[in-house]
PDB file of C-alpha atoms and ligand atoms in Angstrom:
ATOM      1  CA  UNK A   1       0.000   0.000   0.000  1.00 97.00           C
ATOM      2  CA  UNK A   2       1.181   3.528  -0.745  1.00 98.00           C
ATOM      3  CA  UNK A   3      -0.261   6.878   0.347  1.00 98.00           C
ATOM      4  CA  UNK A   4      -0.019  10.260  -1.400  1.00 98.00           C
ATOM      5  CA  UNK A   5      -1.283  13.798  -0.874  1.00 98.00           C
ATOM      6  CA  UNK A   6      -1.942  16.684  -3.222  1.00 98.00           C
ATOM      7  CA  UNK A   7      -2.850  20.360  -2.909  1.00 98.00           C
ATOM      8  CA  UNK A   8      -3.821  22.949  -5.514  1.00 98.00           C
ATOM      9  CA  UNK A   9      -5.155  26.498  -5.730  1.00 98.00           C
ATOM     10  CA  UNK A  10      -6.503  28.556  -8.614  1.00 97.00           C
ATOM     11  CA  UNK A  11      -7.669  32.171  -8.639  1.00 97.00           C
ATOM     12  CA  UNK A  12     -11.090  33.253  -9.813  1.00 97.00           C
ATOM     13  CA  UNK A  13     -11.109  35.415 -12.952  1.00 97.00           C
ATOM     14  CA  UNK A  14     -13.450  36.459 -15.727  1.00 96.00           C
ATOM     15  CA  UNK A  15     -16.161  33.939 -16.570  1.00 96.00           C
ATOM     16  CA  UNK A  16     -19.448  32.474 -15.423  1.00 96.00           C
ATOM     17  CA  UNK A  17     -18.600  28.907 -14.406  1.00 96.00           C
ATOM     18  CA  UNK A  18     -15.832  26.775 -12.919  1.00 97.00           C
ATOM     19  CA  UNK A  19     -14.977  23.071 -13.123  1.00 97.00           C
ATOM     20  CA  UNK A  20     -14.409  21.020  -9.967  1.00 98.00           C
ATOM     21  CA  UNK A  21     -13.875  17.249 -10.038  1.00 98.00           C
ATOM     22  CA  UNK A  22     -14.759  17.288 -13.732  1.00 97.00           C
ATOM     23  CA  UNK A  23     -18.163  18.881 -13.083  1.00 97.00           C
ATOM     24  CA  UNK A  24     -18.913  22.319 -14.517  1.00 97.00           C
ATOM     25  CA  UNK A  25     -20.881  24.516 -12.105  1.00 96.00           C
ATOM     26  CA  UNK A  26     -22.374  27.957 -12.529  1.00 94.00           C
ATOM     27  CA  UNK A  27     -20.502  30.705 -10.664  1.00 96.00           C
ATOM     28  CA  UNK A  28     -20.255  34.485 -10.755  1.00 95.00           C
ATOM     29  CA  UNK A  29     -16.573  34.144 -11.797  1.00 96.00           C
ATOM     30  CA  UNK A  30     -14.444  31.818 -13.900  1.00 97.00           C
ATOM     31  CA  UNK A  31     -10.995  30.372 -13.181  1.00 96.00           C
ATOM     32  CA  UNK A  32      -7.580  31.648 -14.281  1.00 94.00           C
ATOM     33  CA  UNK A  33      -5.564  28.652 -15.495  1.00 90.00           C
ATOM     34  CA  UNK A  34      -3.581  27.147 -18.358  1.00 85.00           C
ATOM     35  CA  UNK A  35      -5.887  24.100 -18.400  1.00 87.00           C
ATOM     36  CA  UNK A  36      -9.511  24.144 -17.180  1.00 92.00           C
ATOM     37  CA  UNK A  37      -8.188  24.987 -13.672  1.00 94.00           C
ATOM     38  CA  UNK A  38      -9.857  22.042 -11.949  1.00 97.00           C
ATOM     39  CA  UNK A  39      -8.153  22.185  -8.529  1.00 98.00           C
ATOM     40  CA  UNK A  40      -9.744  18.893  -7.420  1.00 98.00           C
ATOM     41  CA  UNK A  41      -8.341  16.924 -10.348  1.00 98.00           C
ATOM     42  CA  UNK A  42      -4.966  18.684 -10.083  1.00 97.00           C
ATOM     43  CA  UNK A  43      -4.685  17.866  -6.364  1.00 98.00           C
ATOM     44  CA  UNK A  44      -5.831  14.327  -7.157  1.00 98.00           C
ATOM     45  CA  UNK A  45      -3.134  13.883  -9.838  1.00 98.00           C
ATOM     46  CA  UNK A  46      -0.484  15.059  -7.368  1.00 98.00           C
ATOM     47  CA  UNK A  47      -1.755  12.610  -4.736  1.00 98.00           C
ATOM     48  CA  UNK A  48      -1.712   9.724  -7.245  1.00 98.00           C
ATOM     49  CA  UNK A  49       1.759  10.637  -8.535  1.00 98.00           C
ATOM     50  CA  UNK A  50       3.023  11.157  -4.990  1.00 98.00           C
ATOM     51  CA  UNK A  51       1.792   7.772  -3.831  1.00 98.00           C
ATOM     52  CA  UNK A  52       3.533   6.088  -6.769  1.00 98.00           C
ATOM     53  CA  UNK A  53       6.758   8.074  -6.271  1.00 98.00           C
ATOM     54  CA  UNK A  54       6.378   9.687  -9.701  1.00 98.00           C
ATOM     55  CA  UNK A  55       6.926  13.366  -8.927  1.00 98.00           C
ATOM     56  CA  UNK A  56       4.196  15.950  -9.512  1.00 98.00           C
ATOM     57  CA  UNK A  57       1.716  17.210 -12.078  1.00 96.00           C
ATOM     58  CA  UNK A  58       3.979  20.070 -13.206  1.00 95.00           C
ATOM     59  CA  UNK A  59       6.698  17.578 -14.235  1.00 96.00           C
ATOM     60  CA  UNK A  60       4.337  15.538 -16.400  1.00 96.00           C
ATOM     61  CA  UNK A  61       2.044  18.279 -17.751  1.00 93.00           C
ATOM     62  CA  UNK A  62       4.085  21.523 -17.754  1.00 90.00           C
ATOM     63  CA  UNK A  63       1.963  24.663 -18.102  1.00 84.00           C
ATOM     64  CA  UNK A  64       4.563  25.973 -20.591  1.00 87.00           C
ATOM     65  CA  UNK A  65       3.595  23.164 -23.015  1.00 86.00           C
ATOM     66  CA  UNK A  66       0.942  24.330 -25.546  1.00 87.00           C
ATOM     67  CA  UNK A  67      -0.203  20.675 -25.733  1.00 85.00           C
ATOM     68  CA  UNK A  68      -1.981  21.112 -22.382  1.00 84.00           C
ATOM     69  CA  UNK A  69      -3.541  24.539 -23.051  1.00 83.00           C
ATOM     70  CA  UNK A  70      -7.279  24.535 -22.281  1.00 81.00           C
ATOM     71  CA  UNK A  71      -7.532  20.742 -21.964  1.00 87.00           C
ATOM     72  CA  UNK A  72      -9.976  19.044 -19.625  1.00 93.00           C
ATOM     73  CA  UNK A  73      -8.072  18.008 -16.503  1.00 96.00           C
ATOM     74  CA  UNK A  74      -9.732  14.589 -16.729  1.00 97.00           C
ATOM     75  CA  UNK A  75      -7.091  13.966 -19.445  1.00 96.00           C
ATOM     76  CA  UNK A  76      -4.381  14.462 -16.799  1.00 96.00           C
ATOM     77  CA  UNK A  77      -6.052  11.975 -14.456  1.00 98.00           C
ATOM     78  CA  UNK A  78      -6.535   9.343 -17.195  1.00 98.00           C
ATOM     79  CA  UNK A  79      -2.898   9.683 -18.212  1.00 97.00           C
ATOM     80  CA  UNK A  80      -1.728   9.343 -14.600  1.00 98.00           C
ATOM     81  CA  UNK A  81      -4.020   6.324 -14.090  1.00 98.00           C
ATOM     82  CA  UNK A  82      -2.379   4.631 -17.106  1.00 98.00           C
ATOM     83  CA  UNK A  83       1.044   5.289 -15.584  1.00 98.00           C
ATOM     84  CA  UNK A  84      -0.103   3.671 -12.322  1.00 98.00           C
ATOM     85  CA  UNK A  85      -1.752   0.734 -14.075  1.00 98.00           C
ATOM     86  CA  UNK A  86       1.421  -0.261 -15.952  1.00 98.00           C
ATOM     87  CA  UNK A  87       3.240  -0.137 -12.607  1.00 98.00           C
ATOM     88  CA  UNK A  88       0.686  -2.487 -11.030  1.00 98.00           C
ATOM     89  CA  UNK A  89      -1.274  -0.033  -8.864  1.00 98.00           C
ATOM     90  CA  UNK A  90      -5.009   0.434  -8.353  1.00 98.00           C
ATOM     91  CA  UNK A  91      -6.723   3.044  -6.181  1.00 98.00           C
ATOM     92  CA  UNK A  92      -7.875   1.873  -2.755  1.00 98.00           C
ATOM     93  CA  UNK A  93      -9.673   5.095  -1.892  1.00 98.00           C
ATOM     94  CA  UNK A  94      -9.503   8.833  -2.395  1.00 98.00           C
ATOM     95  CA  UNK A  95     -10.516  11.560   0.065  1.00 98.00           C
ATOM     96  CA  UNK A  96     -10.879  15.113  -1.232  1.00 98.00           C
ATOM     97  CA  UNK A  97     -11.354  18.406   0.604  1.00 98.00           C
ATOM     98  CA  UNK A  98     -12.477  21.470  -1.342  1.00 98.00           C
ATOM     99  CA  UNK A  99     -11.674  24.726   0.467  1.00 98.00           C
ATOM    100  CA  UNK A 100     -13.743  27.702  -0.698  1.00 97.00           C
ATOM    101  CA  UNK A 101     -16.442  30.101   0.463  1.00 97.00           C
ATOM    102  CA  UNK A 102     -18.121  29.885  -2.965  1.00 95.00           C
ATOM    103  CA  UNK A 103     -19.542  28.185  -4.916  1.00 95.00           C
ATOM    104  CA  UNK A 104     -21.475  25.870  -2.607  1.00 94.00           C
ATOM    105  CA  UNK A 105     -20.920  22.256  -3.642  1.00 95.00           C
ATOM    106  CA  UNK A 106     -23.998  20.565  -2.217  1.00 94.00           C
ATOM    107  CA  UNK A 107     -25.966  20.482  -5.506  1.00 96.00           C
ATOM    108  CA  UNK A 108     -22.976  18.969  -7.342  1.00 97.00           C
ATOM    109  CA  UNK A 109     -21.517  16.607  -4.787  1.00 96.00           C
ATOM    110  CA  UNK A 110     -23.105  13.379  -6.082  1.00 96.00           C
ATOM    111  CA  UNK A 111     -22.078  14.094  -9.652  1.00 98.00           C
ATOM    112  CA  UNK A 112     -18.550  14.998  -8.522  1.00 98.00           C
ATOM    113  CA  UNK A 113     -18.271  11.728  -6.629  1.00 98.00           C
ATOM    114  CA  UNK A 114     -19.568   9.723  -9.590  1.00 98.00           C
ATOM    115  CA  UNK A 115     -17.150  11.442 -11.978  1.00 98.00           C
ATOM    116  CA  UNK A 116     -14.172  10.854  -9.678  1.00 98.00           C
ATOM    117  CA  UNK A 117     -15.082   7.184  -9.189  1.00 98.00           C
ATOM    118  CA  UNK A 118     -15.249   6.727 -12.964  1.00 98.00           C
ATOM    119  CA  UNK A 119     -11.902   8.444 -13.547  1.00 98.00           C
ATOM    120  CA  UNK A 120     -10.224   6.361 -10.832  1.00 98.00           C
ATOM    121  CA  UNK A 121     -11.872   3.073 -11.846  1.00 98.00           C
ATOM    122  CA  UNK A 122     -13.342   2.493  -8.380  1.00 98.00           C
ATOM    123  CA  UNK A 123     -16.768   2.353  -6.734  1.00 98.00           C
ATOM    124  CA  UNK A 124     -18.401   5.533  -5.471  1.00 98.00           C
ATOM    125  CA  UNK A 125     -17.973   4.288  -1.902  1.00 98.00           C
ATOM    126  CA  UNK A 126     -14.191   4.521  -2.425  1.00 98.00           C
ATOM    127  CA  UNK A 127     -14.383   8.261  -3.119  1.00 98.00           C
ATOM    128  CA  UNK A 128     -15.260  10.963  -0.606  1.00 98.00           C
ATOM    129  CA  UNK A 129     -15.656  14.704  -1.138  1.00 98.00           C
ATOM    130  CA  UNK A 130     -15.663  17.125   1.755  1.00 97.00           C
ATOM    131  CA  UNK A 131     -16.183  20.879   1.584  1.00 97.00           C
ATOM    132  CA  UNK A 132     -15.009  23.504   4.036  1.00 98.00           C
ATOM    133  CA  UNK A 133     -14.464  27.257   4.222  1.00 97.00           C
ATOM    134  CA  UNK A 134     -11.767  29.330   5.897  1.00 98.00           C
ATOM    135  CA  UNK A 135     -14.333  31.286   7.936  1.00 98.00           C
ATOM    136  CA  UNK A 136     -13.849  34.326   5.675  1.00 97.00           C
ATOM    137  CA  UNK A 137     -10.109  34.441   6.498  1.00 98.00           C
ATOM    138  CA  UNK A 138      -7.340  34.869   3.921  1.00 98.00           C
ATOM    139  CA  UNK A 139      -7.479  34.750   0.111  1.00 98.00           C
ATOM    140  CA  UNK A 140      -9.970  31.878   0.069  1.00 98.00           C
ATOM    141  CA  UNK A 141     -12.092  33.689   2.635  1.00 98.00           C
ATOM    142  CA  UNK A 142     -12.043  36.817   0.464  1.00 98.00           C
ATOM    143  CA  UNK A 143     -13.469  34.643  -2.355  1.00 97.00           C
ATOM    144  CA  UNK A 144     -10.384  35.195  -4.535  1.00 98.00           C
ATOM    145  CA  UNK A 145     -10.171  31.547  -5.547  1.00 98.00           C
ATOM    146  CA  UNK A 146     -10.650  27.908  -4.655  1.00 98.00           C
ATOM    147  CA  UNK A 147      -8.305  25.250  -3.211  1.00 98.00           C
ATOM    148  CA  UNK A 148      -8.417  21.478  -2.920  1.00 98.00           C
ATOM    149  CA  UNK A 149      -6.554  18.823  -0.970  1.00 98.00           C
ATOM    150  CA  UNK A 150      -6.466  15.156  -1.948  1.00 98.00           C
ATOM    151  CA  UNK A 151      -5.307  12.022  -0.153  1.00 98.00           C
ATOM    152  CA  UNK A 152      -5.098   8.757  -2.070  1.00 98.00           C
ATOM    153  CA  UNK A 153      -4.263   5.206  -1.087  1.00 98.00           C
ATOM    154  CA  UNK A 154      -2.843   2.914  -3.774  1.00 98.00           C
ATOM    155  CA  UNK A 155      -3.050  -0.866  -3.532  1.00 98.00           C
ATOM    156  CA  UNK A 156      -1.313  -3.543  -5.619  1.00 98.00           C
ATOM    157  CA  UNK A 157      -3.429  -4.665  -8.579  1.00 95.00           C
ATOM    158  CA  UNK A 158      -5.150  -7.929  -7.598  1.00 89.00           C
ATOM    159  CA  UNK A 159      -3.871 -11.103  -9.248  1.00 80.00           C
TER     160      UNK A 159
HETATM  161 MG1   MG B 201      -3.595  23.581 -10.896  1.00 74.20          MG
END
């Protein structure tokens, strides 16, 4: 078994929606990012790569590479999952914390969980999404952006 953690932040910018855990949700702002700025999937990639001892998302998908401009971050997760699969790893479980005052995740939480389970090739009961605020403190509290933390456990592929 191997454990990994990930953390990511993106700032709000012009726009009317953001993507978290592969789910687009209406918001009064957009996200400033090279890709779609999905902090959940970016933190998740870092947790997966960390658990496997494979560095971080910036090493594999540099934001200076035009190849990754504007792509859906689910592409990053699928690519990382292939890297883990060839090395004999499957996901045991993933636990995600989204840190933001806005938007509120409640209406999207089931869909986020379903999307993450699909991307990771696990059951929905192996994925958990938590949401918290910073009690109006700091840049997240001032609603300047959104952050996510991820913890992932990898297990050897059965058989
Ligand atoms: Mg990021």
